[in-house]
PDB file of C-alpha atoms in Angstrom:
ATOM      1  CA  UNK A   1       0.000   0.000   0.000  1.00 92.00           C
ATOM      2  CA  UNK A   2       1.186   3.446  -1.032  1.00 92.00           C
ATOM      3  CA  UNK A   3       0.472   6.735   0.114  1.00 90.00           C
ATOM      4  CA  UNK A   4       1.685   8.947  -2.010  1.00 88.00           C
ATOM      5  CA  UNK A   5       0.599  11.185  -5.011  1.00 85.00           C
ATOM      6  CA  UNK A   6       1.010   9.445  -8.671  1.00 87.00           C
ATOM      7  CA  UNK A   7       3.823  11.100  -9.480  1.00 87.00           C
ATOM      8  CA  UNK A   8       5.895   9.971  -6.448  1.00 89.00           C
ATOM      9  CA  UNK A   9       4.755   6.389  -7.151  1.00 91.00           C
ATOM     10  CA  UNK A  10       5.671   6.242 -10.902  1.00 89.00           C
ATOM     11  CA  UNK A  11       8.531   8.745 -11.395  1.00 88.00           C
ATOM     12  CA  UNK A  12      10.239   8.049  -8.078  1.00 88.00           C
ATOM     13  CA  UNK A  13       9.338   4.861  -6.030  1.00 90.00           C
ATOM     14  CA  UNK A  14       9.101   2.662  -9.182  1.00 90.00           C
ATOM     15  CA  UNK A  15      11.545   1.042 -11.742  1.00 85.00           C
ATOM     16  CA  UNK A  16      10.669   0.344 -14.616  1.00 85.00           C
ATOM     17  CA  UNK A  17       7.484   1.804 -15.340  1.00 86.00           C
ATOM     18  CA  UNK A  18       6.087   2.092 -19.176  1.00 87.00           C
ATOM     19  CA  UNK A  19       7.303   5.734 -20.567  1.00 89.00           C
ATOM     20  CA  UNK A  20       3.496   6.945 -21.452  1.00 87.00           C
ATOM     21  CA  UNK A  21       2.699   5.755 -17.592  1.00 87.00           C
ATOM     22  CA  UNK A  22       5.458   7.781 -15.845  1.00 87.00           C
ATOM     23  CA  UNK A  23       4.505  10.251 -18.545  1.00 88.00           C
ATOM     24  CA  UNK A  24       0.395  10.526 -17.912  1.00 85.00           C
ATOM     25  CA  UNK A  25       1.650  10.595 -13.580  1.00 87.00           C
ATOM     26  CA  UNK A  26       4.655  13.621 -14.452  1.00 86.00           C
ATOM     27  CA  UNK A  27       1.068  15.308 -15.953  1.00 82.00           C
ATOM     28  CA  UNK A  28      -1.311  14.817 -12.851  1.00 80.00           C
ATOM     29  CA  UNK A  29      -2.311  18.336 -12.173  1.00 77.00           C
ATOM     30  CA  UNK A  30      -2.515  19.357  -8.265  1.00 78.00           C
ATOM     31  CA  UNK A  31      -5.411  21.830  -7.033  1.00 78.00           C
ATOM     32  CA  UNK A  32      -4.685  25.454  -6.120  1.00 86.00           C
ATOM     33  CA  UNK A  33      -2.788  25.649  -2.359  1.00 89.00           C
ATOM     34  CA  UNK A  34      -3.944  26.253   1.113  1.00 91.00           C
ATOM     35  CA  UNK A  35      -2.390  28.810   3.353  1.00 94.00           C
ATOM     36  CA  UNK A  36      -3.297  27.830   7.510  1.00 95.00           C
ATOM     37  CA  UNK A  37      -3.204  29.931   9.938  1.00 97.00           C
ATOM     38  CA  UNK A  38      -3.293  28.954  13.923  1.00 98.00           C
ATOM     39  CA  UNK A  39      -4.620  30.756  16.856  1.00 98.00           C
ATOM     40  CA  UNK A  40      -4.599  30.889  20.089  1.00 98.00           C
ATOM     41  CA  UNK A  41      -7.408  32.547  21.702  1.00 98.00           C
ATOM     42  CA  UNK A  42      -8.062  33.924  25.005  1.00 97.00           C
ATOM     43  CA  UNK A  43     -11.558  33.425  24.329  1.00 96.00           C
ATOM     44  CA  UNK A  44     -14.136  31.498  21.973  1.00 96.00           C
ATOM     45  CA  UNK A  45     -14.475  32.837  18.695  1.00 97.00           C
ATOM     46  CA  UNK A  46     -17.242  35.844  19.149  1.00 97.00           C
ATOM     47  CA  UNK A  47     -19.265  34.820  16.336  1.00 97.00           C
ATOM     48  CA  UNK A  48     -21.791  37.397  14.957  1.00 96.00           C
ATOM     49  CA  UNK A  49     -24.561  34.891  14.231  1.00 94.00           C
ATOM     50  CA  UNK A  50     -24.965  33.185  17.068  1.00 94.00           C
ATOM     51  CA  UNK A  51     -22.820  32.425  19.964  1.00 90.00           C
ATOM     52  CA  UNK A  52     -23.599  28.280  19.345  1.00 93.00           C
ATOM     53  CA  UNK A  53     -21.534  28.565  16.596  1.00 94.00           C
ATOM     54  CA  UNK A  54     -18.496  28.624  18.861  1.00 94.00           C
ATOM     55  CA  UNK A  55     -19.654  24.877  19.575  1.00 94.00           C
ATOM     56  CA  UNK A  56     -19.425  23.553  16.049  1.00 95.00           C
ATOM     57  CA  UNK A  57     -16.102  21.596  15.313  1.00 94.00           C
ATOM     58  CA  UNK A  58     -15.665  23.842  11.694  1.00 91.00           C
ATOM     59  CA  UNK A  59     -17.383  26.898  10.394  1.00 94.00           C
ATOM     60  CA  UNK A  60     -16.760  27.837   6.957  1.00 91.00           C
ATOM     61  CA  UNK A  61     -16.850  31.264   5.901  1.00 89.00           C
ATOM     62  CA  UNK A  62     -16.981  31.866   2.485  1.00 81.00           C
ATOM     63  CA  UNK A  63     -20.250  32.861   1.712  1.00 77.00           C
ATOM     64  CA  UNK A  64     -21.405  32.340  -1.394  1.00 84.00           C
ATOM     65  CA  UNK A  65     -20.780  29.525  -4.610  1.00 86.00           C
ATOM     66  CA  UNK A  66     -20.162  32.509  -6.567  1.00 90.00           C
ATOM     67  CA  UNK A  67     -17.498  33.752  -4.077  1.00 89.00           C
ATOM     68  CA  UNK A  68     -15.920  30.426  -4.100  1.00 88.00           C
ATOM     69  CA  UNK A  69     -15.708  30.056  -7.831  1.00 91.00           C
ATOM     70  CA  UNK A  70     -14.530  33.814  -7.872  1.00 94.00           C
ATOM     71  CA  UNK A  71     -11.798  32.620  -5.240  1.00 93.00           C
ATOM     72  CA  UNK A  72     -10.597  29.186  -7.283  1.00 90.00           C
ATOM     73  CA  UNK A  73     -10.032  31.005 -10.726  1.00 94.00           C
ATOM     74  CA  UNK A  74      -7.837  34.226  -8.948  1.00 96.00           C
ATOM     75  CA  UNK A  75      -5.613  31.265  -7.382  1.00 94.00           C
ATOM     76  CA  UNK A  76      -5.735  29.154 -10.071  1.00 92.00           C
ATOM     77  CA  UNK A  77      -4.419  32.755 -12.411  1.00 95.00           C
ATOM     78  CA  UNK A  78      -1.288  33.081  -9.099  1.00 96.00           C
ATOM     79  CA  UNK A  79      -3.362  35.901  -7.750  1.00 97.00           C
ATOM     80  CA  UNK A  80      -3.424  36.191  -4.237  1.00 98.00           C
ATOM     81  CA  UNK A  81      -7.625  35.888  -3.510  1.00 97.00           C
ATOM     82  CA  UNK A  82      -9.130  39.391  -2.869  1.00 96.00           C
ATOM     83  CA  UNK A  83     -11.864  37.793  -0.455  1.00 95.00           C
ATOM     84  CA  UNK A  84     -10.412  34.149   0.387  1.00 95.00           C
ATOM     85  CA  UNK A  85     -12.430  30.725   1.797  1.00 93.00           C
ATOM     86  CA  UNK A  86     -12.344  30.224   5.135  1.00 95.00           C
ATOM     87  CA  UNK A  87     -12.398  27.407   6.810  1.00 93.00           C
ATOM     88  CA  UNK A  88     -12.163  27.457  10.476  1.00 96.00           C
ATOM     89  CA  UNK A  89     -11.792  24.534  12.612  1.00 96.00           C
ATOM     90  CA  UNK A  90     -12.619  25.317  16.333  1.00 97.00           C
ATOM     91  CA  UNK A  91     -10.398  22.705  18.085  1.00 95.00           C
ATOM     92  CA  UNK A  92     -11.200  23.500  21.943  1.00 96.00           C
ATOM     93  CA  UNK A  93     -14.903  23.056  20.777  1.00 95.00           C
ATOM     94  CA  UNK A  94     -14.441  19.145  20.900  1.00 93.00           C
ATOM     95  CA  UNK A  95     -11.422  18.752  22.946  1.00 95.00           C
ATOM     96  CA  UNK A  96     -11.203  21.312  25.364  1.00 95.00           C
ATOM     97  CA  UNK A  97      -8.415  20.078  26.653  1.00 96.00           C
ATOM     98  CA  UNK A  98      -6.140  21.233  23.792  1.00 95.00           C
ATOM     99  CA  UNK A  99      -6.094  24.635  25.612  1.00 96.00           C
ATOM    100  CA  UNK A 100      -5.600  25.731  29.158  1.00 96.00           C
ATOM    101  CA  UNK A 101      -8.908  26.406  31.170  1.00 94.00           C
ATOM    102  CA  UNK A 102     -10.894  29.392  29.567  1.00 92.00           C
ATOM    103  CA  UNK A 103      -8.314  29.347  26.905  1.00 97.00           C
ATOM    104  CA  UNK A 104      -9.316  28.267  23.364  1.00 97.00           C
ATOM    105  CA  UNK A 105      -6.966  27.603  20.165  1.00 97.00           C
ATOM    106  CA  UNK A 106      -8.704  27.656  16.420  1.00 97.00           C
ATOM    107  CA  UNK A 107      -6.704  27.138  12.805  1.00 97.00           C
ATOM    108  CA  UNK A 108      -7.769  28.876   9.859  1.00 96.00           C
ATOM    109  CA  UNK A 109      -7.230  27.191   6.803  1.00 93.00           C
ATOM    110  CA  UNK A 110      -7.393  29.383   3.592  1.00 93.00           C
ATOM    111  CA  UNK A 111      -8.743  27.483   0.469  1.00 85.00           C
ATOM    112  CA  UNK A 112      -7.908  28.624  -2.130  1.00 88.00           C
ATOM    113  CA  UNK A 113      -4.625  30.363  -2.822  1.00 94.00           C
ATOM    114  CA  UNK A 114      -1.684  29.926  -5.459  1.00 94.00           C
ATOM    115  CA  UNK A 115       1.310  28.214  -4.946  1.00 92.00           C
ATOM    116  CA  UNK A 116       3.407  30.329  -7.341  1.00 93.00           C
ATOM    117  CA  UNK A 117       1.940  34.264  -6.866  1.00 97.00           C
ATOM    118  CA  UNK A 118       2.277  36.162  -9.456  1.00 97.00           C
ATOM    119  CA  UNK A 119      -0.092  39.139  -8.493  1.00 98.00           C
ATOM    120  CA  UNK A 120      -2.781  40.337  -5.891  1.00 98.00           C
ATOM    121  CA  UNK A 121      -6.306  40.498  -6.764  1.00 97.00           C
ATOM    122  CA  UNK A 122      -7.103  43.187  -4.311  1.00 97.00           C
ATOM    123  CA  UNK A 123      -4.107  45.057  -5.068  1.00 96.00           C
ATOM    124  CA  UNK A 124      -2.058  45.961  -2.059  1.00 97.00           C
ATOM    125  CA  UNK A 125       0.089  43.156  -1.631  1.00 98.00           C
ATOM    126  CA  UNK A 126       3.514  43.682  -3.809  1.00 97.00           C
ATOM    127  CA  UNK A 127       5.226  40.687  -2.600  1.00 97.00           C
ATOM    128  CA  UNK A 128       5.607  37.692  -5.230  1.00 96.00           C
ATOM    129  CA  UNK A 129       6.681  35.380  -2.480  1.00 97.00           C
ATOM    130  CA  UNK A 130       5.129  33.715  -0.052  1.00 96.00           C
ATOM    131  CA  UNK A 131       7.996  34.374   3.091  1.00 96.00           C
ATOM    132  CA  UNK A 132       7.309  37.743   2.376  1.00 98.00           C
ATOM    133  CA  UNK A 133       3.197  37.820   1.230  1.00 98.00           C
ATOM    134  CA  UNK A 134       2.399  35.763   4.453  1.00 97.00           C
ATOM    135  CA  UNK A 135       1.976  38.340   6.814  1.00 98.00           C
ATOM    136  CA  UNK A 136      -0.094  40.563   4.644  1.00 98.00           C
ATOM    137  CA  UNK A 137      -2.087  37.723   3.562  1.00 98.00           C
ATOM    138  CA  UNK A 138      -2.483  36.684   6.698  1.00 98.00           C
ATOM    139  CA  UNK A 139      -3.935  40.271   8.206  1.00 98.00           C
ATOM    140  CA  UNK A 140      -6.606  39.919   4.565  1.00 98.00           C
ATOM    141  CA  UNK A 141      -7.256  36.557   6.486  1.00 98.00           C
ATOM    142  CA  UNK A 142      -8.181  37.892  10.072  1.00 98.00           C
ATOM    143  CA  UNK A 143      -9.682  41.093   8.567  1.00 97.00           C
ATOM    144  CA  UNK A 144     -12.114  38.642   7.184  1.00 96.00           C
ATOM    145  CA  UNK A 145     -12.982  36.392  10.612  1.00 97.00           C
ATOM    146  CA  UNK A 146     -13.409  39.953  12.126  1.00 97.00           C
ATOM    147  CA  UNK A 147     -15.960  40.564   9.939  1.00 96.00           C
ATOM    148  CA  UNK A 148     -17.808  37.254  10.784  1.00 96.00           C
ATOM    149  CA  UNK A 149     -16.925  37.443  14.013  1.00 97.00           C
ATOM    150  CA  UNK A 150     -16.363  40.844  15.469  1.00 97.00           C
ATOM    151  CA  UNK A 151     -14.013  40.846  18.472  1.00 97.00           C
ATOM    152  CA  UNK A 152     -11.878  38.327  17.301  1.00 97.00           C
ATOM    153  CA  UNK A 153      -8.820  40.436  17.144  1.00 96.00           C
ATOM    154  CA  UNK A 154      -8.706  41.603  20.488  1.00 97.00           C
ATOM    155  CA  UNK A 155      -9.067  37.768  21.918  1.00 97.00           C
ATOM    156  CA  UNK A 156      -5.737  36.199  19.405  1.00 98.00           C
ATOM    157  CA  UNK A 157      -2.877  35.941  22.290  1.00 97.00           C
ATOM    158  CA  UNK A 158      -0.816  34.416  19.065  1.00 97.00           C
ATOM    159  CA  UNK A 159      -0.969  33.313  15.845  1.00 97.00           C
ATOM    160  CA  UNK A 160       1.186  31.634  13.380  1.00 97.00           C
ATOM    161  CA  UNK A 161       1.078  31.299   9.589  1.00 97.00           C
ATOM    162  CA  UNK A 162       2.012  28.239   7.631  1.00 95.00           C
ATOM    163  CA  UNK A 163       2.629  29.100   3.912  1.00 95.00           C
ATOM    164  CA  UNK A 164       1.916  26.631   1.356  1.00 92.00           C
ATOM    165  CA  UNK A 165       5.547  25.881   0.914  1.00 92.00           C
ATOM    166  CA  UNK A 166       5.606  25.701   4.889  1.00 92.00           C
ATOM    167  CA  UNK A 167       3.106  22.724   4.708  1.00 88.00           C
ATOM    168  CA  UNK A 168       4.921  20.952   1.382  1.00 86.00           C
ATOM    169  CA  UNK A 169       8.240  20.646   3.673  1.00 87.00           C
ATOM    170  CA  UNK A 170       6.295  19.214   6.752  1.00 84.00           C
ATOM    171  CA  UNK A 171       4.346  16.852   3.965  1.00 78.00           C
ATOM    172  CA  UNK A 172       5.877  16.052   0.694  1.00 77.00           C
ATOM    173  CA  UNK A 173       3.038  14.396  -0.559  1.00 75.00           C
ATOM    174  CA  UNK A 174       1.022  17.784  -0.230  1.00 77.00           C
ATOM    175  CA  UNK A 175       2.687  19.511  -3.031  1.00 77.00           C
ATOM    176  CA  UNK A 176       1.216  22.917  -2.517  1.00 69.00           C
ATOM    177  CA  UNK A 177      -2.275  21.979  -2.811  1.00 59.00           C
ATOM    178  CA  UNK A 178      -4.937  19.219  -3.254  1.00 57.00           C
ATOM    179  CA  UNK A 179      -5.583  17.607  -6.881  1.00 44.00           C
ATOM    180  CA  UNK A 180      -9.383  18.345  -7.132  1.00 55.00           C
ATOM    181  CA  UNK A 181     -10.276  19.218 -10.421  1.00 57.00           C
ATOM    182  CA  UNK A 182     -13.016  17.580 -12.509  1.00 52.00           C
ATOM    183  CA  UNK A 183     -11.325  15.396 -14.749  1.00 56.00           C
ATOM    184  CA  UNK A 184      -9.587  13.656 -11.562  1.00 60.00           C
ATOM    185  CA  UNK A 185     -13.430  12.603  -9.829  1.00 62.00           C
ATOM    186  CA  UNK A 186     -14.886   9.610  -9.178  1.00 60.00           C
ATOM    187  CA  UNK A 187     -13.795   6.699 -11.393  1.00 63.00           C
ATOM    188  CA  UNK A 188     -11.285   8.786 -13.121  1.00 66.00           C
ATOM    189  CA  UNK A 189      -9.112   9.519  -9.891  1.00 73.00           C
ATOM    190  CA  UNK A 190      -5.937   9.997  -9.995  1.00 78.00           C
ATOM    191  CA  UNK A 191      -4.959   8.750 -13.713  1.00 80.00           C
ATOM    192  CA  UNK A 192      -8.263   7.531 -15.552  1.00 70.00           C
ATOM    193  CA  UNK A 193      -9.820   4.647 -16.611  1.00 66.00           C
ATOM    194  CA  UNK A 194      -7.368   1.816 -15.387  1.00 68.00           C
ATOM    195  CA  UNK A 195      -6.201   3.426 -12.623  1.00 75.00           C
ATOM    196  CA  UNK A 196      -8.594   3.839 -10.264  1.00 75.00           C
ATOM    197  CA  UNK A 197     -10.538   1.714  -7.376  1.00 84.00           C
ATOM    198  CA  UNK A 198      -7.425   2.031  -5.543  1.00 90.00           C
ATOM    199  CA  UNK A 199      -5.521  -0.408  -7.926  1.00 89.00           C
ATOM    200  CA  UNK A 200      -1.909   0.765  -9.456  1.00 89.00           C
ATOM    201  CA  UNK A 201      -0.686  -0.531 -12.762  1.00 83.00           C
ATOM    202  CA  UNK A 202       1.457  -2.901 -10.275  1.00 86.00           C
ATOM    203  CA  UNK A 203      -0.570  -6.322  -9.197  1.00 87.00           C
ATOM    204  CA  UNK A 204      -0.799  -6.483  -6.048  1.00 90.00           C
ATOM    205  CA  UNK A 205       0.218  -2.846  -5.270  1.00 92.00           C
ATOM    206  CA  UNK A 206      -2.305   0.052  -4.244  1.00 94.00           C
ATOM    207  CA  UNK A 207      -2.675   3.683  -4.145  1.00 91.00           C
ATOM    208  CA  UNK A 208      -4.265   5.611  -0.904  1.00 90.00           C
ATOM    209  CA  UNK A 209      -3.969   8.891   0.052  1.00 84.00           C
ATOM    210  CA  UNK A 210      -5.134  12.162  -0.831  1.00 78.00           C
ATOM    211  CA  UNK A 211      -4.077  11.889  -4.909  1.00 80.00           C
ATOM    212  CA  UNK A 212      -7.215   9.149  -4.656  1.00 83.00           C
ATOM    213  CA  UNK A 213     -10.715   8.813  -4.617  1.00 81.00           C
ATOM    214  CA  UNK A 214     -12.384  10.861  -2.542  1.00 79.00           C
ATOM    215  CA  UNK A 215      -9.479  12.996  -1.872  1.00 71.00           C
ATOM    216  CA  UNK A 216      -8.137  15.624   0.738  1.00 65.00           C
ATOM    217  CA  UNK A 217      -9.277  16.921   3.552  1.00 62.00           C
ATOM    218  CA  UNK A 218     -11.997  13.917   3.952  1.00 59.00           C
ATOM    219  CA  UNK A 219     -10.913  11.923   7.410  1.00 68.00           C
ATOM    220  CA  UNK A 220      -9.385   9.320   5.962  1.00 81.00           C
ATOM    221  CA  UNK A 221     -11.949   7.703   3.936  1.00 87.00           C
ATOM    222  CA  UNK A 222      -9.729   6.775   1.253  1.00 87.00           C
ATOM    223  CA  UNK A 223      -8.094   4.796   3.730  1.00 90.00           C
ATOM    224  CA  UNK A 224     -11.034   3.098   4.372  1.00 93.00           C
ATOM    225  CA  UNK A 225     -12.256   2.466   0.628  1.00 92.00           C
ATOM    226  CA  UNK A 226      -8.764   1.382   0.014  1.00 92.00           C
ATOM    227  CA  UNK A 227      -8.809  -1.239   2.540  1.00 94.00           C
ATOM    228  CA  UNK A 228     -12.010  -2.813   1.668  1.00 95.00           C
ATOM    229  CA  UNK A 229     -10.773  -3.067  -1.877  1.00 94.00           C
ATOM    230  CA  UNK A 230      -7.570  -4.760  -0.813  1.00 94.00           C
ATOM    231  CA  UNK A 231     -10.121  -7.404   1.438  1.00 94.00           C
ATOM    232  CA  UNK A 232     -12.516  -7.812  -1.675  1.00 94.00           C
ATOM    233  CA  UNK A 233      -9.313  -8.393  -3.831  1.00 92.00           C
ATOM    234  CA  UNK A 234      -7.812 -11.088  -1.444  1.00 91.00           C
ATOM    235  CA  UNK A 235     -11.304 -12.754  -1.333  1.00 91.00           C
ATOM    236  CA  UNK A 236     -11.649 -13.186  -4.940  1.00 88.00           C
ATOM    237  CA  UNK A 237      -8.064 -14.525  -4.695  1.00 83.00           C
ATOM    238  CA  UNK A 238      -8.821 -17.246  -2.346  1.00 79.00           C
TER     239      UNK A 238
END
């Protein structure tokens, strides 16, 4: 079992592996990147909708689909998004022990943004690299939460910001960003026809992870699928 993206597997872990294979993994195309953010709070987040949303294990802020789609095509042209996605996972909300008593820690995680910048959609932000458009970004970021939830600001003790290249060194198989674009869905995930279910062109050999079926951010359910394909496979087998 593998857990790695397809071009790790075939241009890297593999030996001889068909040119137009290694060829069709070198041209698996990963998703826009994510830029997280982590607080810690000396209060819950002050929510303007409703205090119970400070109980919820994630809150995404975005608002609309035609904010999100407006958000995907300025990362996927390296602009840094004007208004980004948030998604905000309220940690202390299910494990309160993660903070001391009255204390609560949250992580922001910014879908989507580019790996490579090459401008600002907003305008402000000069800087064409991410060591030096983090901060900025990261004030666009909290500007935003304080506009969901005023107060915020004067309740962050800390913070720290994890770039997308930050994230790639702590997780190679990350590479900037998730692969989630149409043509890598469902049956066609991560290669295309003969490649999927979890199966690599190697019997005997499968593919987990994020680069498959249903992808990122998803709680391991890949995992999961993966294993009860390697069961159903061994079954047959018998």
């Amino acid at each position: 079992m593998a857990n790695v993206g397809p071009r790790a597997l075939y241009g890297k872990l593999l030996t001889d592996v068909p040119e137009d294979l290694r060829r069709k993994a070198e041209n698996f195309r990963y998703g826009p990147a994510t830029l997280m953010l982590h607080l810690a709070l000396d209060g819950p987040l002050p929510w303007a909708a409703g205090e119970d949303l400070a109980e919820f294990g994630y809150v995404h802020a975005a608002p609309y689909v035609d904010d999100l789609a407006k958000t995907y095509a300025e990362a996927q042209a390296g602009l840094l998004p004007a208004d980004p996605l948030l998604v905000v996972g309220q940690t202390t909300a299910v494990d309160p022990t993660r903070a001391p008593a009255g204390k609560h820690v949250a992580w922001l995680q910014v879908r989507t943004v580019p790996s490579v910048i090459r401008g600002d959609a907003a305008g402000p932000i000069r800087a064409t690299t991410w060591p030096e458009a983090a901060e900025p970004m990261a004030e666009r970021v909290l500007a935003k939460l304080e506009r969901y939830a005023p107060g915020t600001s004067a309740r962050i003790a800390k913070y720290a910001v994890h770039t997308p290249q930050d994230l790639e060194a702590a997780n190679p198989n990350l590479v900037g960003g998730d692969s989630d674009h149409l043509p890598q869905n469902f049956l066609f995930r991560p290669l295309g026809w003969g490649h999927h279910g979890y199966r690599t062109a190697v019997d005997g050999l499968y593919l987990t992870g994020a680069a498959t079926w249903p992808g990122a951010g998803t709680n391991a359910t890949s995992g999961r699928l993966a294993a009860q394909r390697v069961l159903r496979d061994a079954k047959r087998r018998r």
